[in-house]
Amino acid sequence: MALDTVLPEGDAAHPGKSIDLVILASFTGRQRTRAQFAALFDAAGLRLTRVIAKPEPGWLSIIEGRPR
């Protein structure tokens, strides 16, 4: 399980996109979409099972994975 920002696909506005720029410039990290999290979990031997958006703050989600 992870707690992180899950960016929407496409060009829709989202607070996580501003955070993404700061993280990329400061730490060479990045925020990910659901599909990118699924690929990351797969590389770690996990299967992404669900993403639960937290109501407050609205830019965080619970990302759940299980062993394959």
mmCIF file of C-alpha atoms in Angstrom, residues 30-57:
data_model
loop_
_atom_site.group_PDB
_atom_site.id
_atom_site.type_symbol
_atom_site.label_atom_id
_atom_site.label_comp_id
_atom_site.label_asym_id
_atom_site.label_seq_id
_atom_site.Cartn_x
_atom_site.Cartn_y
_atom_site.Cartn_z
ATOM 1 C CA ARG A 30 7.959 12.326 -10.470
ATOM 2 C CA GLN A 31 4.269 11.824 -9.888
ATOM 3 C CA ARG A 32 2.565 8.989 -11.763
ATOM 4 C CA THR A 33 -0.720 8.096 -13.416
ATOM 5 C CA ARG A 34 -2.649 4.960 -12.473
ATOM 6 C CA ALA A 35 -1.166 3.143 -15.494
ATOM 7 C CA GLN A 36 2.364 4.145 -14.451
ATOM 8 C CA PHE A 37 1.734 2.926 -10.890
ATOM 9 C CA ALA A 38 0.447 -0.378 -12.312
ATOM 10 C CA ALA A 39 3.685 -0.784 -14.303
ATOM 11 C CA LEU A 40 5.778 0.121 -11.237
ATOM 12 C CA PHE A 41 3.907 -2.368 -9.054
ATOM 13 C CA ASP A 42 4.247 -5.029 -11.777
ATOM 14 C CA ALA A 43 8.020 -4.520 -11.883
ATOM 15 C CA ALA A 44 8.044 -5.088 -8.099
ATOM 16 C CA GLY A 45 6.089 -8.348 -8.418
ATOM 17 C CA LEU A 46 2.784 -6.814 -7.340
ATOM 18 C CA ARG A 47 -0.607 -6.334 -8.963
ATOM 19 C CA LEU A 48 -2.278 -2.956 -8.503
ATOM 20 C CA THR A 49 -5.715 -3.777 -7.099
ATOM 21 C CA ARG A 50 -7.275 -0.373 -6.516
ATOM 22 C CA VAL A 51 -6.732 3.350 -6.093
ATOM 23 C CA ILE A 52 -8.809 5.126 -3.453
ATOM 24 C CA ALA A 53 -8.933 8.923 -3.708
ATOM 25 C CA LYS A 54 -8.813 10.568 -0.281
ATOM 26 C CA PRO A 55 -11.266 13.443 0.155
ATOM 27 C CA GLU A 56 -8.820 15.646 2.106
ATOM 28 C CA PRO A 57 -6.405 16.683 0.821
#
